[in-house]
Amino acid sequence: MYRNALCLVLGLIIGIRLTDIFVYMRLTSENDMLYIETPAATPQVMPTESVNIHNDEHNDLASLLYNETRVFCMVLTMPKSHATKAAGVKRTWGKRCNKLIFLSSEDDAELGAVNLHVKEKRGNLYAKVRAGFAYVHEHYGEDYDWYLKADDDTFVIMENLRWFLYPFDPDALVFFGHRFRSNFPQGYMSGGAGYVLSRGALQQLNHIGFKNSIYCPSSKLSEDRHLGLCLSLVGVVAGDSRDEKGRERFLPMAPKHLLPHTPQGTWLDRYYFFRPQNDITSDTGISFHYVTAMEMHLFEYFMYQLNISGLPLIQKKLPPRLTIQEMQEKLNFWAKLRTNNNLQLVHEQSTSVN
């Protein structure tokens, strides 16, 4: 009896396993046909073995831009943040820079921090950034196309930054970021959202601006505003980085503060150069500010690791490079832009220089 029962159990087990094998073979065959019939131009997120196939187009474009639009990243930090905020940058978006260094008041070889010998206090931020740009110009000024300054609580989507910068001449006198208004016409770029200087702008800043106190005097004013004034005085144009719908790409706040709608009645209202629309965030966004180290890892996971099965990966067409004439026309147009924000500015120190 036991022998018959044992044979019955073994038969059931073998039958179940054979059924599993048959179903697996059928599903594999159907999936193979699905992968073959899916057009490469509309990549899908598929099971593991197919992800690489359908991400080839994205990876090829990212690789092309990495080599064609070389971005040097300098991130402002301080010693107490080396192991937390700065480390979060290095482990996430910073690894996609062509070159990454941290500007600090202590050397840290493991992190890649440079001691600029500027005392850590808010009134010294401009002096620290100025020393950073001088250091970068001396050691790397000819090696890259664009030079990004960010804070250690800024998150940057490097692929979108390169895609946006690709059409523009890196030797043109231009810089980009989230534009704030001031009591000088072209305004300046928010330091927290990050701003990026062309190679030409970096050279102009160091060769003319930093060597002439009329253009770039010492200051205890906010770093971003004073550097923007300095760039304006040496002929560097504030470019417009908004998308085709007028939405901002460089954002001075974290997504949690900007979604689902642009907040009203905040300190930002008086500083916006362009009055924000209800939907301020572009679908080709580049940067966010006030991002914690934990949130950086969350962004990294959701943007670069999480796959959503069945949804297409939408790829935007790479814009064409501008000719010399087209680039000059852009610069002329941007130089004439004026703010459409009529709210009264808070008191600012006079921009007159002695």
mmCIF file of C-alpha atoms in Angstrom:
data_model
loop_
_atom_site.group_PDB
_atom_site.id
_atom_site.type_symbol
_atom_site.label_atom_id
_atom_site.label_comp_id
_atom_site.label_asym_id
_atom_site.label_seq_id
_atom_site.Cartn_x
_atom_site.Cartn_y
_atom_site.Cartn_z
ATOM 1 C CA MET A 1 0.000 0.000 0.000
ATOM 2 C CA TYR A 2 2.803 2.331 0.953
ATOM 3 C CA ARG A 3 4.506 1.534 -2.310
ATOM 4 C CA ASN A 4 1.395 2.496 -4.305
ATOM 5 C CA ALA A 5 0.984 5.735 -2.329
ATOM 6 C CA LEU A 6 4.630 6.619 -2.903
ATOM 7 C CA CYS A 7 4.290 6.034 -6.649
ATOM 8 C CA LEU A 8 1.178 8.227 -6.707
ATOM 9 C CA VAL A 9 2.941 11.115 -4.915
ATOM 10 C CA LEU A 10 5.992 10.859 -7.161
ATOM 11 C CA GLY A 11 3.729 10.831 -10.203
ATOM 12 C CA LEU A 12 1.950 13.975 -9.057
ATOM 13 C CA ILE A 13 5.264 15.759 -8.401
ATOM 14 C CA ILE A 14 6.674 14.779 -11.796
ATOM 15 C CA GLY A 15 3.440 15.833 -13.505
ATOM 16 C CA ILE A 16 3.445 19.250 -11.815
ATOM 17 C CA ARG A 17 7.092 19.865 -12.723
ATOM 18 C CA LEU A 18 6.511 18.843 -16.351
ATOM 19 C CA THR A 19 3.568 21.257 -16.502
ATOM 20 C CA ASP A 20 5.758 24.063 -15.104
ATOM 21 C CA ILE A 21 8.426 23.343 -17.681
ATOM 22 C CA PHE A 22 5.885 23.361 -20.516
ATOM 23 C CA VAL A 23 4.372 26.678 -19.381
ATOM 24 C CA TYR A 24 7.832 28.211 -18.982
ATOM 25 C CA MET A 25 8.858 27.116 -22.493
ATOM 26 C CA ARG A 26 5.629 28.524 -23.946
ATOM 27 C CA LEU A 27 6.023 31.887 -22.191
ATOM 28 C CA THR A 28 9.659 32.114 -23.216
ATOM 29 C CA SER A 29 8.724 31.458 -26.832
ATOM 30 C CA GLU A 30 5.977 34.102 -26.744
ATOM 31 C CA ASN A 31 8.285 36.643 -25.100
ATOM 32 C CA ASP A 32 10.984 36.021 -27.709
ATOM 33 C CA MET A 33 8.445 36.807 -30.441
ATOM 34 C CA LEU A 34 7.350 39.929 -28.537
ATOM 35 C CA TYR A 35 10.914 41.221 -28.274
ATOM 36 C CA ILE A 36 11.540 40.643 -31.962
ATOM 37 C CA GLU A 37 8.336 42.384 -33.054
ATOM 38 C CA THR A 38 8.751 45.449 -30.804
ATOM 39 C CA PRO A 39 10.250 48.299 -32.870
ATOM 40 C CA ALA A 40 13.584 49.636 -31.572
ATOM 41 C CA ALA A 41 12.341 53.190 -32.064
ATOM 42 C CA THR A 42 9.819 52.749 -29.249
ATOM 43 C CA PRO A 43 11.873 51.110 -26.477
ATOM 44 C CA GLN A 44 9.961 49.152 -23.840
ATOM 45 C CA VAL A 45 10.942 48.256 -20.296
ATOM 46 C CA MET A 46 11.041 44.458 -20.432
ATOM 47 C CA PRO A 47 12.272 41.646 -18.177
ATOM 48 C CA THR A 48 15.939 41.666 -17.239
ATOM 49 C CA GLU A 49 17.400 40.029 -20.347
ATOM 50 C CA SER A 50 15.738 42.549 -22.652
ATOM 51 C CA VAL A 51 16.401 45.750 -20.717
ATOM 52 C CA ASN A 52 19.846 46.235 -22.184
ATOM 53 C CA ILE A 53 18.533 45.737 -25.716
ATOM 54 C CA HIS A 54 15.853 48.393 -25.421
ATOM 55 C CA ASN A 55 18.021 50.812 -23.438
ATOM 56 C CA ASP A 56 20.768 50.782 -26.067
ATOM 57 C CA GLU A 57 19.436 53.917 -27.736
ATOM 58 C CA HIS A 58 19.331 55.775 -24.418
ATOM 59 C CA ASN A 59 22.779 54.524 -23.398
ATOM 60 C CA ASP A 60 24.266 55.421 -26.778
ATOM 61 C CA LEU A 61 22.906 58.975 -26.561
ATOM 62 C CA ALA A 62 24.107 59.386 -22.970
ATOM 63 C CA SER A 63 27.554 58.109 -23.980
ATOM 64 C CA LEU A 64 27.653 60.412 -27.001
ATOM 65 C CA LEU A 65 26.745 63.432 -24.883
ATOM 66 C CA TYR A 66 29.229 62.441 -22.165
ATOM 67 C CA ASN A 67 32.026 62.706 -24.719
ATOM 68 C CA GLU A 68 30.646 65.563 -26.820
ATOM 69 C CA THR A 69 29.529 67.888 -24.010
ATOM 70 C CA ARG A 70 32.118 67.604 -21.257
ATOM 71 C CA VAL A 71 30.995 69.020 -17.922
ATOM 72 C CA PHE A 72 33.280 69.782 -14.990
ATOM 73 C CA CYS A 73 31.415 69.798 -11.657
ATOM 74 C CA MET A 74 32.512 71.817 -8.633
ATOM 75 C CA VAL A 75 30.382 71.324 -5.537
ATOM 76 C CA LEU A 76 30.419 73.669 -2.555
ATOM 77 C CA THR A 77 30.675 71.854 0.786
ATOM 78 C CA MET A 78 32.274 72.065 4.236
ATOM 79 C CA PRO A 79 34.192 69.575 6.416
ATOM 80 C CA LYS A 80 31.216 68.609 8.592
ATOM 81 C CA SER A 81 29.295 67.606 5.448
ATOM 82 C CA HIS A 82 32.033 65.547 3.781
ATOM 83 C CA ALA A 83 30.696 62.205 5.038
ATOM 84 C CA THR A 84 27.007 63.044 4.583
ATOM 85 C CA LYS A 85 25.813 65.544 1.962
ATOM 86 C CA ALA A 86 28.990 65.555 -0.130
ATOM 87 C CA ALA A 87 29.266 61.766 0.002
ATOM 88 C CA GLY A 88 25.645 61.591 -1.193
ATOM 89 C CA VAL A 89 26.512 63.730 -4.215
ATOM 90 C CA LYS A 90 29.543 61.588 -5.038
ATOM 91 C CA ARG A 91 27.565 58.344 -4.842
ATOM 92 C CA THR A 92 24.693 59.619 -6.986
ATOM 93 C CA TRP A 93 24.663 62.331 -9.665
ATOM 94 C CA GLY A 94 28.295 63.353 -9.161
ATOM 95 C CA LYS A 95 29.563 60.115 -10.663
ATOM 96 C CA ARG A 96 28.108 61.175 -14.020
ATOM 97 C CA CYS A 97 30.207 64.356 -14.214
ATOM 98 C CA ASN A 98 33.218 64.231 -16.526
ATOM 99 C CA LYS A 99 35.206 65.493 -13.534
ATOM 100 C CA LEU A 100 34.015 66.145 -9.976
ATOM 101 C CA ILE A 101 35.685 68.094 -7.173
ATOM 102 C CA PHE A 102 34.419 69.508 -3.883
ATOM 103 C CA LEU A 103 35.277 73.012 -2.699
ATOM 104 C CA SER A 104 35.909 72.989 1.051
ATOM 105 C CA SER A 105 38.182 74.335 3.779
ATOM 106 C CA GLU A 106 39.855 70.973 4.351
ATOM 107 C CA ASP A 107 41.493 68.560 1.948
ATOM 108 C CA ASP A 108 39.844 65.153 1.695
ATOM 109 C CA ALA A 109 41.530 62.839 -0.798
ATOM 110 C CA GLU A 110 38.903 60.098 -0.507
ATOM 111 C CA LEU A 111 36.061 62.507 -1.242
ATOM 112 C CA GLY A 112 37.971 64.665 -3.724
ATOM 113 C CA ALA A 113 37.722 67.874 -1.661
ATOM 114 C CA VAL A 114 40.103 70.798 -2.163
ATOM 115 C CA ASN A 115 41.079 73.153 0.660
ATOM 116 C CA LEU A 116 40.536 76.693 -0.651
ATOM 117 C CA HIS A 117 41.817 78.273 2.592
ATOM 118 C CA VAL A 118 38.653 80.332 3.038
ATOM 119 C CA LYS A 119 37.050 80.343 6.480
ATOM 120 C CA GLU A 120 33.641 78.650 6.590
ATOM 121 C CA LYS A 121 30.980 81.291 7.187
ATOM 122 C CA ARG A 122 28.099 82.611 5.145
ATOM 123 C CA GLY A 123 29.686 85.999 4.539
ATOM 124 C CA ASN A 124 32.611 84.250 2.843
ATOM 125 C CA LEU A 125 30.606 82.277 0.278
ATOM 126 C CA TYR A 126 31.470 84.623 -2.584
ATOM 127 C CA ALA A 127 35.164 84.538 -1.640
ATOM 128 C CA LYS A 128 34.982 80.726 -1.529
ATOM 129 C CA VAL A 129 33.294 80.407 -4.926
ATOM 130 C CA ARG A 130 35.669 82.957 -6.434
ATOM 131 C CA ALA A 131 38.646 80.975 -5.101
ATOM 132 C CA GLY A 132 37.039 77.820 -6.489
ATOM 133 C CA PHE A 133 36.635 79.226 -9.997
ATOM 134 C CA ALA A 134 40.218 80.505 -9.894
ATOM 135 C CA TYR A 135 41.475 77.053 -8.835
ATOM 136 C CA VAL A 136 39.435 75.274 -11.508
ATOM 137 C CA HIS A 137 40.577 77.707 -14.198
ATOM 138 C CA GLU A 138 44.229 77.222 -13.260
ATOM 139 C CA HIS A 139 44.105 73.427 -13.217
ATOM 140 C CA TYR A 140 41.289 72.498 -15.630
ATOM 141 C CA GLY A 141 40.410 75.646 -17.585
ATOM 142 C CA GLU A 142 41.136 74.204 -21.036
ATOM 143 C CA ASP A 143 40.038 70.622 -20.469
ATOM 144 C CA TYR A 144 36.228 70.807 -20.421
ATOM 145 C CA ASP A 145 33.392 72.526 -22.275
ATOM 146 C CA TRP A 146 31.177 73.633 -19.388
ATOM 147 C CA TYR A 147 31.779 74.305 -15.692
ATOM 148 C CA LEU A 148 28.970 73.591 -13.248
ATOM 149 C CA LYS A 149 28.843 75.075 -9.740
ATOM 150 C CA ALA A 150 26.405 73.344 -7.370
ATOM 151 C CA ASP A 151 25.839 73.012 -3.631
ATOM 152 C CA ASP A 152 26.025 69.785 -1.670
ATOM 153 C CA ASP A 153 22.223 69.785 -1.420
ATOM 154 C CA THR A 154 21.718 70.186 -5.174
ATOM 155 C CA PHE A 155 20.688 67.209 -7.317
ATOM 156 C CA VAL A 156 21.584 67.431 -11.016
ATOM 157 C CA ILE A 157 20.342 65.207 -13.842
ATOM 158 C CA MET A 158 23.539 65.268 -15.881
ATOM 159 C CA GLU A 159 22.036 63.688 -19.005
ATOM 160 C CA ASN A 160 19.462 66.475 -19.251
ATOM 161 C CA LEU A 161 22.101 69.132 -18.597
ATOM 162 C CA ARG A 162 24.263 67.835 -21.447
ATOM 163 C CA TRP A 163 21.239 67.498 -23.750
ATOM 164 C CA PHE A 164 20.327 71.133 -23.066
ATOM 165 C CA LEU A 165 23.909 72.426 -23.505
ATOM 166 C CA TYR A 166 24.702 70.390 -26.630
ATOM 167 C CA PRO A 167 23.571 73.014 -29.240
ATOM 168 C CA PHE A 168 25.562 75.872 -27.716
ATOM 169 C CA ASP A 169 29.157 76.939 -28.365
ATOM 170 C CA PRO A 170 31.219 76.407 -25.177
ATOM 171 C CA ASP A 171 33.503 79.279 -26.182
ATOM 172 C CA ALA A 172 30.607 81.767 -26.236
ATOM 173 C CA LEU A 173 30.327 84.162 -23.278
ATOM 174 C CA VAL A 174 27.227 82.705 -21.634
ATOM 175 C CA PHE A 175 26.028 81.037 -18.438
ATOM 176 C CA PHE A 176 22.792 79.240 -17.521
ATOM 177 C CA GLY A 177 20.740 78.486 -14.430
ATOM 178 C CA HIS A 178 17.549 79.546 -12.685
ATOM 179 C CA ARG A 179 17.412 83.277 -13.287
ATOM 180 C CA PHE A 180 16.687 85.655 -10.412
ATOM 181 C CA ARG A 181 16.097 89.350 -10.871
ATOM 182 C CA SER A 182 18.101 92.064 -9.172
ATOM 183 C CA ASN A 183 18.670 95.794 -9.477
ATOM 184 C CA PHE A 184 20.931 95.255 -12.462
ATOM 185 C CA PRO A 185 19.228 94.367 -15.768
ATOM 186 C CA GLN A 186 20.191 90.793 -16.559
ATOM 187 C CA GLY A 187 19.959 89.504 -13.008
ATOM 188 C CA TYR A 188 21.803 86.428 -11.789
ATOM 189 C CA MET A 189 21.491 82.663 -11.447
ATOM 190 C CA SER A 190 20.366 80.963 -8.228
ATOM 191 C CA GLY A 191 23.336 79.398 -6.478
ATOM 192 C CA GLY A 192 21.297 76.599 -4.910
ATOM 193 C CA ALA A 193 19.791 75.441 -8.199
ATOM 194 C CA GLY A 194 23.301 75.355 -9.661
ATOM 195 C CA TYR A 195 24.610 77.359 -12.582
ATOM 196 C CA VAL A 196 26.871 76.430 -15.450
ATOM 197 C CA LEU A 197 29.484 78.609 -17.162
ATOM 198 C CA SER A 198 30.802 78.050 -20.649
ATOM 199 C CA ARG A 199 34.538 77.606 -21.078
ATOM 200 C CA GLY A 200 34.600 81.090 -22.597
ATOM 201 C CA ALA A 201 32.761 82.546 -19.595
ATOM 202 C CA LEU A 202 35.184 80.886 -17.160
ATOM 203 C CA GLN A 203 38.140 82.388 -19.021
ATOM 204 C CA GLN A 204 36.511 85.824 -19.205
ATOM 205 C CA LEU A 205 35.778 85.712 -15.477
ATOM 206 C CA ASN A 206 39.377 84.864 -14.576
ATOM 207 C CA HIS A 207 41.298 86.833 -17.202
ATOM 208 C CA ILE A 208 39.307 90.059 -16.840
ATOM 209 C CA GLY A 209 36.897 89.923 -13.898
ATOM 210 C CA PHE A 210 39.068 88.601 -11.092
ATOM 211 C CA LYS A 211 42.018 90.743 -12.182
ATOM 212 C CA ASN A 212 40.062 93.989 -11.992
ATOM 213 C CA SER A 213 38.388 95.096 -8.758
ATOM 214 C CA ILE A 214 36.141 97.454 -10.741
ATOM 215 C CA TYR A 215 34.338 94.417 -12.184
ATOM 216 C CA CYS A 216 34.659 91.881 -9.382
ATOM 217 C CA PRO A 217 35.379 93.543 -6.018
ATOM 218 C CA SER A 218 35.394 91.633 -2.758
ATOM 219 C CA SER A 219 31.951 91.368 -1.212
ATOM 220 C CA LYS A 220 30.012 89.922 1.698
ATOM 221 C CA LEU A 221 26.851 89.839 -0.430
ATOM 222 C CA SER A 222 25.271 86.571 -1.516
ATOM 223 C CA GLU A 223 27.582 84.499 -3.664
ATOM 224 C CA ASP A 224 25.207 83.977 -6.577
ATOM 225 C CA ARG A 225 24.111 87.610 -6.874
ATOM 226 C CA HIS A 226 27.611 89.047 -6.688
ATOM 227 C CA LEU A 227 29.045 86.546 -9.164
ATOM 228 C CA GLY A 228 26.133 87.325 -11.504
ATOM 229 C CA LEU A 229 26.943 91.044 -11.292
ATOM 230 C CA CYS A 230 30.610 90.315 -11.966
ATOM 231 C CA LEU A 231 29.755 88.194 -15.026
ATOM 232 C CA SER A 232 27.416 90.880 -16.300
ATOM 233 C CA LEU A 233 30.119 93.550 -16.030
ATOM 234 C CA VAL A 234 32.629 91.492 -18.037
ATOM 235 C CA GLY A 235 30.158 90.801 -20.848
ATOM 236 C CA VAL A 236 28.941 87.289 -20.030
ATOM 237 C CA VAL A 237 25.286 86.897 -21.063
ATOM 238 C CA ALA A 238 22.666 85.280 -18.839
ATOM 239 C CA GLY A 239 21.120 82.630 -21.087
ATOM 240 C CA ASP A 240 17.524 81.427 -20.965
ATOM 241 C CA SER A 241 17.332 77.784 -19.890
ATOM 242 C CA ARG A 242 13.529 77.452 -19.875
ATOM 243 C CA ASP A 243 11.914 74.849 -22.110
ATOM 244 C CA GLU A 244 9.687 75.491 -25.134
ATOM 245 C CA LYS A 245 6.661 75.930 -22.840
ATOM 246 C CA GLY A 246 8.394 78.472 -20.628
ATOM 247 C CA ARG A 247 8.913 76.008 -17.759
ATOM 248 C CA GLU A 248 12.062 76.121 -15.665
ATOM 249 C CA ARG A 249 14.753 73.443 -15.918
ATOM 250 C CA PHE A 250 16.990 74.616 -13.055
ATOM 251 C CA LEU A 251 14.809 74.677 -9.930
ATOM 252 C CA PRO A 252 15.732 76.448 -6.663
ATOM 253 C CA MET A 253 13.530 74.140 -4.592
ATOM 254 C CA ALA A 254 13.046 70.403 -4.111
ATOM 255 C CA PRO A 255 10.227 68.646 -6.034
ATOM 256 C CA LYS A 256 8.261 68.174 -2.805
ATOM 257 C CA HIS A 257 7.990 71.975 -2.559
ATOM 258 C CA LEU A 258 7.032 72.533 -6.199
ATOM 259 C CA LEU A 259 4.482 69.802 -6.866
ATOM 260 C CA PRO A 260 1.673 69.500 -7.706
ATOM 261 C CA HIS A 261 1.627 73.289 -8.272
ATOM 262 C CA THR A 262 4.012 76.194 -7.944
ATOM 263 C CA PRO A 263 3.696 77.538 -4.377
ATOM 264 C CA GLN A 264 2.521 81.118 -3.931
ATOM 265 C CA GLY A 265 3.478 83.616 -1.249
ATOM 266 C CA THR A 266 7.028 82.366 -0.674
ATOM 267 C CA TRP A 267 10.296 84.317 -0.570
ATOM 268 C CA LEU A 268 10.892 83.211 -4.162
ATOM 269 C CA ASP A 269 8.020 85.277 -5.549
ATOM 270 C CA ARG A 270 9.990 88.524 -5.505
ATOM 271 C CA TYR A 271 13.098 86.976 -7.044
ATOM 272 C CA TYR A 272 11.736 85.155 -10.081
ATOM 273 C CA PHE A 273 13.071 86.821 -13.248
ATOM 274 C CA PHE A 274 10.308 85.176 -15.242
ATOM 275 C CA ARG A 275 6.969 84.942 -13.462
ATOM 276 C CA PRO A 276 6.291 81.221 -13.022
ATOM 277 C CA GLN A 277 3.425 79.395 -14.632
ATOM 278 C CA ASN A 278 1.173 77.100 -12.651
ATOM 279 C CA ASP A 279 3.259 74.194 -13.929
ATOM 280 C CA ILE A 280 6.818 75.363 -13.260
ATOM 281 C CA THR A 281 8.631 72.044 -13.621
ATOM 282 C CA SER A 282 9.861 71.034 -17.063
ATOM 283 C CA ASP A 283 9.805 67.418 -18.235
ATOM 284 C CA THR A 284 13.468 67.967 -19.173
ATOM 285 C CA GLY A 285 14.347 69.285 -15.708
ATOM 286 C CA ILE A 286 18.019 69.620 -14.844
ATOM 287 C CA SER A 287 18.405 70.414 -11.146
ATOM 288 C CA PHE A 288 16.700 70.688 -7.760
ATOM 289 C CA HIS A 289 17.792 72.386 -4.541
ATOM 290 C CA TYR A 290 17.307 71.543 -0.848
ATOM 291 C CA VAL A 291 17.694 67.818 -1.461
ATOM 292 C CA THR A 292 18.827 65.761 1.522
ATOM 293 C CA ALA A 293 21.386 62.957 1.270
ATOM 294 C CA MET A 294 18.610 60.393 1.761
ATOM 295 C CA GLU A 295 16.499 62.003 -0.974
ATOM 296 C CA MET A 296 19.481 61.909 -3.337
ATOM 297 C CA HIS A 297 19.554 58.136 -3.023
ATOM 298 C CA LEU A 298 15.782 58.007 -3.550
ATOM 299 C CA PHE A 299 16.126 60.122 -6.721
ATOM 300 C CA GLU A 300 18.934 57.851 -7.867
ATOM 301 C CA TYR A 301 16.764 54.775 -7.402
ATOM 302 C CA PHE A 302 13.644 56.159 -9.077
ATOM 303 C CA MET A 303 15.509 57.723 -12.007
ATOM 304 C CA TYR A 304 18.234 55.184 -12.754
ATOM 305 C CA GLN A 305 17.317 51.820 -11.244
ATOM 306 C CA LEU A 306 13.537 51.413 -11.135
ATOM 307 C CA ASN A 307 12.012 49.849 -14.237
ATOM 308 C CA ILE A 308 8.303 50.191 -14.984
ATOM 309 C CA SER A 309 7.129 47.239 -17.049
ATOM 310 C CA GLY A 310 5.100 47.971 -20.147
ATOM 311 C CA LEU A 311 5.752 51.719 -20.381
ATOM 312 C CA PRO A 312 7.824 53.240 -23.204
ATOM 313 C CA LEU A 313 11.034 55.109 -22.472
ATOM 314 C CA ILE A 314 10.428 58.403 -24.245
ATOM 315 C CA GLN A 315 13.568 59.799 -25.876
ATOM 316 C CA LYS A 316 13.727 63.410 -27.003
ATOM 317 C CA LYS A 317 15.524 64.134 -30.244
ATOM 318 C CA LEU A 318 18.974 65.638 -29.860
ATOM 319 C CA PRO A 319 18.799 69.307 -30.919
ATOM 320 C CA PRO A 320 21.129 70.461 -33.713
ATOM 321 C CA ARG A 321 24.266 72.453 -32.992
ATOM 322 C CA LEU A 322 23.943 76.182 -33.595
ATOM 323 C CA THR A 323 26.089 77.884 -36.215
ATOM 324 C CA ILE A 324 28.276 80.816 -35.167
ATOM 325 C CA GLN A 325 25.685 83.232 -36.532
ATOM 326 C CA GLU A 326 22.798 81.442 -34.794
ATOM 327 C CA MET A 327 24.718 81.433 -31.513
ATOM 328 C CA GLN A 328 25.356 85.156 -31.783
ATOM 329 C CA GLU A 329 21.688 85.795 -32.499
ATOM 330 C CA LYS A 330 20.774 83.827 -29.374
ATOM 331 C CA LEU A 331 23.202 85.861 -27.270
ATOM 332 C CA ASN A 332 21.815 89.120 -28.645
ATOM 333 C CA PHE A 333 18.262 88.004 -27.907
ATOM 334 C CA TRP A 334 19.027 86.823 -24.369
ATOM 335 C CA ALA A 335 20.930 90.033 -23.593
ATOM 336 C CA LYS A 336 17.766 92.059 -24.306
ATOM 337 C CA LEU A 337 15.434 89.987 -22.126
ATOM 338 C CA ARG A 338 13.982 91.833 -19.162
ATOM 339 C CA THR A 339 12.034 90.590 -16.167
ATOM 340 C CA ASN A 340 8.239 90.402 -16.268
ATOM 341 C CA ASN A 341 8.010 90.276 -12.478
ATOM 342 C CA ASN A 342 6.523 93.508 -11.098
ATOM 343 C CA LEU A 343 6.655 92.655 -7.395
ATOM 344 C CA GLN A 344 8.765 95.040 -5.336
ATOM 345 C CA LEU A 345 12.276 93.786 -4.663
ATOM 346 C CA VAL A 346 13.571 93.633 -1.132
ATOM 347 C CA HIS A 347 16.317 96.154 -0.428
ATOM 348 C CA GLU A 348 19.621 95.313 -2.081
ATOM 349 C CA GLN A 349 22.958 97.012 -1.734
ATOM 350 C CA SER A 350 23.694 99.436 -4.575
ATOM 351 C CA THR A 351 25.360 97.898 -7.595
ATOM 352 C CA SER A 352 27.554 100.950 -8.148
ATOM 353 C CA VAL A 353 31.230 100.103 -8.140
ATOM 354 C CA ASN A 354 34.116 102.318 -7.125
#
